[in-house]
Amino acid sequence: AELKKAFDEGVTASRAGQHDAAIEKFRAALVMAPGCFDCHFNIGVAQMAKKDEKAAEAAWKQALEVKADYAEALNALSTLYNNQKRFDEASAMSAKAASAAGGSANADATFNQGIILWNQGKIAEAKAKFEETLKMNASHPDAHFQLGMALLNEGKLPEAVGAFEAYLKLAPEGQFATQAKGMIAQLKK
C-alpha cells in the first residue's frame, strides 16, 4: 500500500509538471521495491521533462537492468538517441523494442525505426516501416502522416493526400495537423 501510494503520488506530481517532486516519490518507491522498473522509467520521463538527457538515459538504462525487455524504456532510449543523431544506437534500441513489444507497442517500435531511417535519409526503407506500422495498427496517426511525406517524396501526390487525410481523421488537432492541412490544400490545386 505504501509503495502504491508513493508511485501514484509520483505520477500525480509528474502530470502536474512537478518533476523534482515526482523523482523524489519514485525514488522513495524504489527504496521499498528496488525491482520497480516502472519507477526507473518514470524517473527518466521526469528527467527528460527537465531537459536532463544524461539523467534520463541513466534512469532508462536502470529500468532495463531490472527488466531487459521493457519496451517503453527501449523506445524512450531509441527516441533519445535518434534526437541526438546517434542513429546506430537508436536503431539497435528500436530493434530490441520491436522484438520485445507486442501489440500497439510493437507498432510504436516499428514506427520509431521508420523515423530513424527517415532521419538518416533512407526514405524508401522508412516508408516500408511506416506501412508495416499501419499493418499492425491502422489507427496510428503519425504513421499516416509520415507515409504521406514519403509518398510526397516519391511524387505520388493522390496517395499522399489520402495519407494526410487519414492522419487528420485520426488526429484533427495533432502535432502535424496544420502541416497536413497545408499539404492537402497545395496538392489538391
PDB file of C-alpha atoms in Angstrom:
ATOM      1  CA  ALA A   1       0.000   0.000   0.000  1.00  0.00           C
ATOM      2  CA  GLU A   2       2.854   2.351   0.866  1.00  0.00           C
ATOM      3  CA  LEU A   3       4.607   1.532  -2.429  1.00  0.00           C
ATOM      4  CA  LYS A   4       1.456   2.150  -4.472  1.00  0.00           C
ATOM      5  CA  LYS A   5       0.895   5.455  -2.644  1.00  0.00           C
ATOM      6  CA  ALA A   6       4.439   6.678  -3.382  1.00  0.00           C
ATOM      7  CA  PHE A   7       4.215   5.582  -7.020  1.00  0.00           C
ATOM      8  CA  ASP A   8       0.790   7.196  -7.532  1.00  0.00           C
ATOM      9  CA  GLU A   9       1.993  10.425  -5.903  1.00  0.00           C
ATOM     10  CA  GLY A  10       4.968  10.373  -8.298  1.00  0.00           C
ATOM     11  CA  VAL A  11       2.647  10.024 -11.288  1.00  0.00           C
ATOM     12  CA  THR A  12       0.432  12.851  -9.994  1.00  0.00           C
ATOM     13  CA  ALA A  13       3.433  15.132  -9.441  1.00  0.00           C
ATOM     14  CA  SER A  14       4.803  14.305 -12.883  1.00  0.00           C
ATOM     15  CA  ARG A  15       1.488  15.103 -14.573  1.00  0.00           C
ATOM     16  CA  ALA A  16       1.368  18.400 -12.662  1.00  0.00           C
ATOM     17  CA  GLY A  17       4.796  19.326 -14.016  1.00  0.00           C
ATOM     18  CA  GLN A  18       6.405  18.958 -10.576  1.00  0.00           C
ATOM     19  CA  HIS A  19       9.291  16.879 -11.878  1.00  0.00           C
ATOM     20  CA  ASP A  20      11.601  17.117  -8.854  1.00  0.00           C
ATOM     21  CA  ALA A  21       8.769  16.018  -6.551  1.00  0.00           C
ATOM     22  CA  ALA A  22       7.940  13.173  -8.944  1.00  0.00           C
ATOM     23  CA  ILE A  23      11.558  11.977  -8.970  1.00  0.00           C
ATOM     24  CA  GLU A  24      11.601  12.083  -5.165  1.00  0.00           C
ATOM     25  CA  LYS A  25       8.414   9.964  -4.955  1.00  0.00           C
ATOM     26  CA  PHE A  26       9.670   7.408  -7.486  1.00  0.00           C
ATOM     27  CA  ARG A  27      12.982   7.155  -5.603  1.00  0.00           C
ATOM     28  CA  ALA A  28      11.032   6.571  -2.375  1.00  0.00           C
ATOM     29  CA  ALA A  29       9.136   3.788  -4.143  1.00  0.00           C
ATOM     30  CA  LEU A  30      12.462   2.289  -5.264  1.00  0.00           C
ATOM     31  CA  VAL A  31      13.625   2.102  -1.652  1.00  0.00           C
ATOM     32  CA  MET A  32      10.565  -0.064  -0.922  1.00  0.00           C
ATOM     33  CA  ALA A  33      10.804  -2.052  -4.168  1.00  0.00           C
ATOM     34  CA  PRO A  34      14.280  -1.976  -5.779  1.00  0.00           C
ATOM     35  CA  GLY A  35      12.919  -4.020  -8.705  1.00  0.00           C
ATOM     36  CA  CYS A  36      10.417  -1.331  -9.721  1.00  0.00           C
ATOM     37  CA  PHE A  37      11.391  -0.854 -13.366  1.00  0.00           C
ATOM     38  CA  ASP A  38       8.403   1.477 -13.824  1.00  0.00           C
ATOM     39  CA  CYS A  39       9.911   3.720 -11.129  1.00  0.00           C
ATOM     40  CA  HIS A  40      13.190   3.980 -13.044  1.00  0.00           C
ATOM     41  CA  PHE A  41      11.294   4.594 -16.283  1.00  0.00           C
ATOM     42  CA  ASN A  42       9.214   7.394 -14.761  1.00  0.00           C
ATOM     43  CA  ILE A  43      12.303   8.994 -13.244  1.00  0.00           C
ATOM     44  CA  GLY A  44      13.670   9.058 -16.802  1.00  0.00           C
ATOM     45  CA  VAL A  45      10.491  10.685 -18.097  1.00  0.00           C
ATOM     46  CA  ALA A  46      10.693  13.359 -15.378  1.00  0.00           C
ATOM     47  CA  GLN A  47      14.403  13.941 -16.060  1.00  0.00           C
ATOM     48  CA  MET A  48      13.652  14.316 -19.771  1.00  0.00           C
ATOM     49  CA  ALA A  49      10.924  16.847 -18.960  1.00  0.00           C
ATOM     50  CA  LYS A  50      13.624  18.759 -17.042  1.00  0.00           C
ATOM     51  CA  LYS A  51      15.785  18.594 -20.209  1.00  0.00           C
ATOM     52  CA  ASP A  52      18.392  16.442 -18.430  1.00  0.00           C
ATOM     53  CA  GLU A  53      19.088  13.908 -21.165  1.00  0.00           C
ATOM     54  CA  LYS A  54      22.023  12.261 -19.346  1.00  0.00           C
ATOM     55  CA  ALA A  55      19.949  11.586 -16.227  1.00  0.00           C
ATOM     56  CA  ALA A  56      17.006  10.369 -18.329  1.00  0.00           C
ATOM     57  CA  GLU A  57      19.268   7.991 -20.252  1.00  0.00           C
ATOM     58  CA  ALA A  58      20.752   6.669 -16.994  1.00  0.00           C
ATOM     59  CA  ALA A  59      17.294   6.075 -15.491  1.00  0.00           C
ATOM     60  CA  TRP A  60      16.029   4.249 -18.578  1.00  0.00           C
ATOM     61  CA  LYS A  61      19.163   2.088 -18.606  1.00  0.00           C
ATOM     62  CA  GLN A  62      18.499   1.239 -14.950  1.00  0.00           C
ATOM     63  CA  ALA A  63      14.960   0.197 -15.891  1.00  0.00           C
ATOM     64  CA  LEU A  64      16.495  -2.145 -18.488  1.00  0.00           C
ATOM     65  CA  GLU A  65      18.878  -3.598 -15.888  1.00  0.00           C
ATOM     66  CA  VAL A  66      15.790  -4.670 -13.940  1.00  0.00           C
ATOM     67  CA  LYS A  67      13.733  -5.733 -16.979  1.00  0.00           C
ATOM     68  CA  ALA A  68      15.830  -6.174 -20.130  1.00  0.00           C
ATOM     69  CA  ASP A  69      12.835  -6.427 -22.492  1.00  0.00           C
ATOM     70  CA  TYR A  70      10.998  -3.327 -21.170  1.00  0.00           C
ATOM     71  CA  ALA A  71       9.681  -1.946 -24.468  1.00  0.00           C
ATOM     72  CA  GLU A  72       8.809   1.525 -23.144  1.00  0.00           C
ATOM     73  CA  ALA A  73      12.367   2.109 -21.889  1.00  0.00           C
ATOM     74  CA  LEU A  74      13.817   0.730 -25.137  1.00  0.00           C
ATOM     75  CA  ASN A  75      11.562   3.059 -27.152  1.00  0.00           C
ATOM     76  CA  ALA A  76      12.468   6.025 -24.934  1.00  0.00           C
ATOM     77  CA  LEU A  77      16.189   5.372 -25.449  1.00  0.00           C
ATOM     78  CA  SER A  78      15.629   4.893 -29.179  1.00  0.00           C
ATOM     79  CA  THR A  79      13.891   8.267 -29.410  1.00  0.00           C
ATOM     80  CA  LEU A  80      16.554   9.962 -27.278  1.00  0.00           C
ATOM     81  CA  TYR A  81      19.384   8.548 -29.401  1.00  0.00           C
ATOM     82  CA  ASN A  82      17.561   9.440 -32.615  1.00  0.00           C
ATOM     83  CA  ASN A  83      17.141  13.041 -31.417  1.00  0.00           C
ATOM     84  CA  GLN A  84      20.845  13.111 -30.552  1.00  0.00           C
ATOM     85  CA  LYS A  85      21.651  11.786 -34.059  1.00  0.00           C
ATOM     86  CA  ARG A  86      23.168   8.625 -32.526  1.00  0.00           C
ATOM     87  CA  PHE A  87      21.481   6.616 -35.264  1.00  0.00           C
ATOM     88  CA  ASP A  88      23.270   3.291 -34.796  1.00  0.00           C
ATOM     89  CA  GLU A  89      22.346   3.179 -31.112  1.00  0.00           C
ATOM     90  CA  ALA A  90      18.814   4.372 -31.932  1.00  0.00           C
ATOM     91  CA  SER A  91      18.407   1.584 -34.488  1.00  0.00           C
ATOM     92  CA  ALA A  92      19.698  -1.032 -32.048  1.00  0.00           C
ATOM     93  CA  MET A  93      17.313   0.086 -29.281  1.00  0.00           C
ATOM     94  CA  SER A  94      14.391   0.313 -31.684  1.00  0.00           C
ATOM     95  CA  ALA A  95      15.052  -3.210 -32.981  1.00  0.00           C
ATOM     96  CA  LYS A  96      15.164  -4.522 -29.386  1.00  0.00           C
ATOM     97  CA  ALA A  97      11.919  -2.693 -28.621  1.00  0.00           C
ATOM     98  CA  ALA A  98      10.215  -4.167 -31.675  1.00  0.00           C
ATOM     99  CA  SER A  99      11.170  -7.701 -30.689  1.00  0.00           C
ATOM    100  CA  ALA A 100      10.301  -7.145 -27.001  1.00  0.00           C
ATOM    101  CA  ALA A 101       6.967  -5.440 -27.522  1.00  0.00           C
ATOM    102  CA  GLY A 102       3.626  -6.773 -28.571  1.00  0.00           C
ATOM    103  CA  GLY A 103       0.529  -5.126 -29.994  1.00  0.00           C
ATOM    104  CA  SER A 104       0.496  -1.337 -30.267  1.00  0.00           C
ATOM    105  CA  ALA A 105       3.861  -1.039 -28.528  1.00  0.00           C
ATOM    106  CA  ASN A 106       5.298  -3.102 -31.373  1.00  0.00           C
ATOM    107  CA  ALA A 107       3.694  -0.685 -33.859  1.00  0.00           C
ATOM    108  CA  ASP A 108       5.312   2.214 -31.993  1.00  0.00           C
ATOM    109  CA  ALA A 109       8.702   0.493 -32.081  1.00  0.00           C
ATOM    110  CA  THR A 110       8.352  -0.129 -35.826  1.00  0.00           C
ATOM    111  CA  PHE A 111       7.285   3.489 -36.337  1.00  0.00           C
ATOM    112  CA  ASN A 112      10.385   4.629 -34.412  1.00  0.00           C
ATOM    113  CA  GLN A 113      12.526   2.504 -36.712  1.00  0.00           C
ATOM    114  CA  GLY A 114      10.939   4.336 -39.645  1.00  0.00           C
ATOM    115  CA  ILE A 115      11.689   7.741 -38.117  1.00  0.00           C
ATOM    116  CA  ILE A 116      15.311   6.757 -37.546  1.00  0.00           C
ATOM    117  CA  LEU A 117      15.617   5.639 -41.173  1.00  0.00           C
ATOM    118  CA  TRP A 118      13.893   8.843 -42.344  1.00  0.00           C
ATOM    119  CA  ASN A 119      16.361  10.952 -40.358  1.00  0.00           C
ATOM    120  CA  GLN A 120      19.208   9.042 -41.994  1.00  0.00           C
ATOM    121  CA  GLY A 121      17.785   9.911 -45.431  1.00  0.00           C
ATOM    122  CA  LYS A 122      16.744   6.295 -46.144  1.00  0.00           C
ATOM    123  CA  ILE A 123      13.287   7.291 -47.379  1.00  0.00           C
ATOM    124  CA  ALA A 124      12.300   4.048 -49.139  1.00  0.00           C
ATOM    125  CA  GLU A 125      13.235   1.945 -46.098  1.00  0.00           C
ATOM    126  CA  ALA A 126      11.433   4.401 -43.813  1.00  0.00           C
ATOM    127  CA  LYS A 127       8.312   4.215 -45.982  1.00  0.00           C
ATOM    128  CA  ALA A 128       8.313   0.416 -45.638  1.00  0.00           C
ATOM    129  CA  LYS A 129       8.435   0.779 -41.825  1.00  0.00           C
ATOM    130  CA  PHE A 130       5.528   3.266 -41.860  1.00  0.00           C
ATOM    131  CA  GLU A 131       3.493   0.835 -43.985  1.00  0.00           C
ATOM    132  CA  GLU A 132       4.420  -2.000 -41.625  1.00  0.00           C
ATOM    133  CA  THR A 133       3.319   0.156 -38.659  1.00  0.00           C
ATOM    134  CA  LEU A 134      -0.069   0.711 -40.287  1.00  0.00           C
ATOM    135  CA  LYS A 135      -0.499  -3.029 -40.883  1.00  0.00           C
ATOM    136  CA  MET A 136      -0.015  -3.526 -37.122  1.00  0.00           C
ATOM    137  CA  ASN A 137      -2.123  -0.517 -36.113  1.00  0.00           C
ATOM    138  CA  ALA A 138      -4.196   1.196 -38.808  1.00  0.00           C
ATOM    139  CA  SER A 139      -5.103   3.918 -36.276  1.00  0.00           C
ATOM    140  CA  HIS A 140      -1.515   5.151 -35.789  1.00  0.00           C
ATOM    141  CA  PRO A 141      -1.908   8.795 -36.878  1.00  0.00           C
ATOM    142  CA  ASP A 142       1.777   9.733 -37.099  1.00  0.00           C
ATOM    143  CA  ALA A 143       2.476   6.728 -39.325  1.00  0.00           C
ATOM    144  CA  HIS A 144      -0.181   8.019 -41.759  1.00  0.00           C
ATOM    145  CA  PHE A 145       1.459  11.448 -41.760  1.00  0.00           C
ATOM    146  CA  GLN A 146       4.980  10.088 -42.296  1.00  0.00           C
ATOM    147  CA  LEU A 147       3.720   7.751 -45.013  1.00  0.00           C
ATOM    148  CA  GLY A 148       2.196  10.813 -46.664  1.00  0.00           C
ATOM    149  CA  MET A 149       5.574  12.554 -46.535  1.00  0.00           C
ATOM    150  CA  ALA A 150       7.273   9.512 -48.069  1.00  0.00           C
ATOM    151  CA  LEU A 151       4.647   9.306 -50.826  1.00  0.00           C
ATOM    152  CA  LEU A 152       5.063  13.022 -51.473  1.00  0.00           C
ATOM    153  CA  ASN A 153       8.797  12.422 -51.773  1.00  0.00           C
ATOM    154  CA  GLU A 154       8.082   9.751 -54.413  1.00  0.00           C
ATOM    155  CA  GLY A 155       5.807  12.121 -56.343  1.00  0.00           C
ATOM    156  CA  LYS A 156       2.698  10.027 -55.583  1.00  0.00           C
ATOM    157  CA  LEU A 157       0.521  13.038 -54.880  1.00  0.00           C
ATOM    158  CA  PRO A 158      -3.000  11.499 -54.755  1.00  0.00           C
ATOM    159  CA  GLU A 159      -1.739   8.772 -52.391  1.00  0.00           C
ATOM    160  CA  ALA A 160      -0.014  11.408 -50.248  1.00  0.00           C
ATOM    161  CA  VAL A 161      -3.279  13.369 -49.990  1.00  0.00           C
ATOM    162  CA  GLY A 162      -5.031  10.178 -48.849  1.00  0.00           C
ATOM    163  CA  ALA A 163      -2.418   9.584 -46.148  1.00  0.00           C
ATOM    164  CA  PHE A 164      -2.643  13.190 -44.899  1.00  0.00           C
ATOM    165  CA  GLU A 165      -6.453  12.963 -44.832  1.00  0.00           C
ATOM    166  CA  ALA A 166      -6.212   9.709 -42.836  1.00  0.00           C
ATOM    167  CA  TYR A 167      -3.902  11.484 -40.395  1.00  0.00           C
ATOM    168  CA  LEU A 168      -6.357  14.366 -39.950  1.00  0.00           C
ATOM    169  CA  LYS A 169      -9.271  11.976 -39.438  1.00  0.00           C
ATOM    170  CA  LEU A 170      -7.364  10.304 -36.570  1.00  0.00           C
ATOM    171  CA  ALA A 171      -5.679  13.425 -35.136  1.00  0.00           C
ATOM    172  CA  PRO A 172      -7.554  16.583 -36.205  1.00  0.00           C
ATOM    173  CA  GLU A 173      -5.652  18.576 -33.552  1.00  0.00           C
ATOM    174  CA  GLY A 174      -2.447  16.506 -33.759  1.00  0.00           C
ATOM    175  CA  GLN A 175       1.092  17.842 -33.882  1.00  0.00           C
ATOM    176  CA  PHE A 176       1.143  17.723 -37.699  1.00  0.00           C
ATOM    177  CA  ALA A 177      -2.463  18.878 -38.307  1.00  0.00           C
ATOM    178  CA  THR A 178      -1.568  22.332 -39.611  1.00  0.00           C
ATOM    179  CA  GLN A 179       1.137  20.894 -41.855  1.00  0.00           C
ATOM    180  CA  ALA A 180      -1.185  18.141 -43.161  1.00  0.00           C
ATOM    181  CA  LYS A 181      -3.962  20.649 -43.940  1.00  0.00           C
ATOM    182  CA  GLY A 182      -1.474  22.849 -45.799  1.00  0.00           C
ATOM    183  CA  MET A 183      -0.150  19.885 -47.803  1.00  0.00           C
ATOM    184  CA  ILE A 184      -3.663  18.804 -48.769  1.00  0.00           C
ATOM    185  CA  ALA A 185      -4.569  22.348 -49.875  1.00  0.00           C
ATOM    186  CA  GLN A 186      -1.408  22.596 -52.007  1.00  0.00           C
ATOM    187  CA  LEU A 187      -1.694  19.128 -53.512  1.00  0.00           C
ATOM    188  CA  LYS A 188      -5.371  19.494 -54.475  1.00  0.00           C
ATOM    189  CA  LYS A 189      -4.694  22.687 -56.505  1.00  0.00           C
TER     190      LYS A 189
END
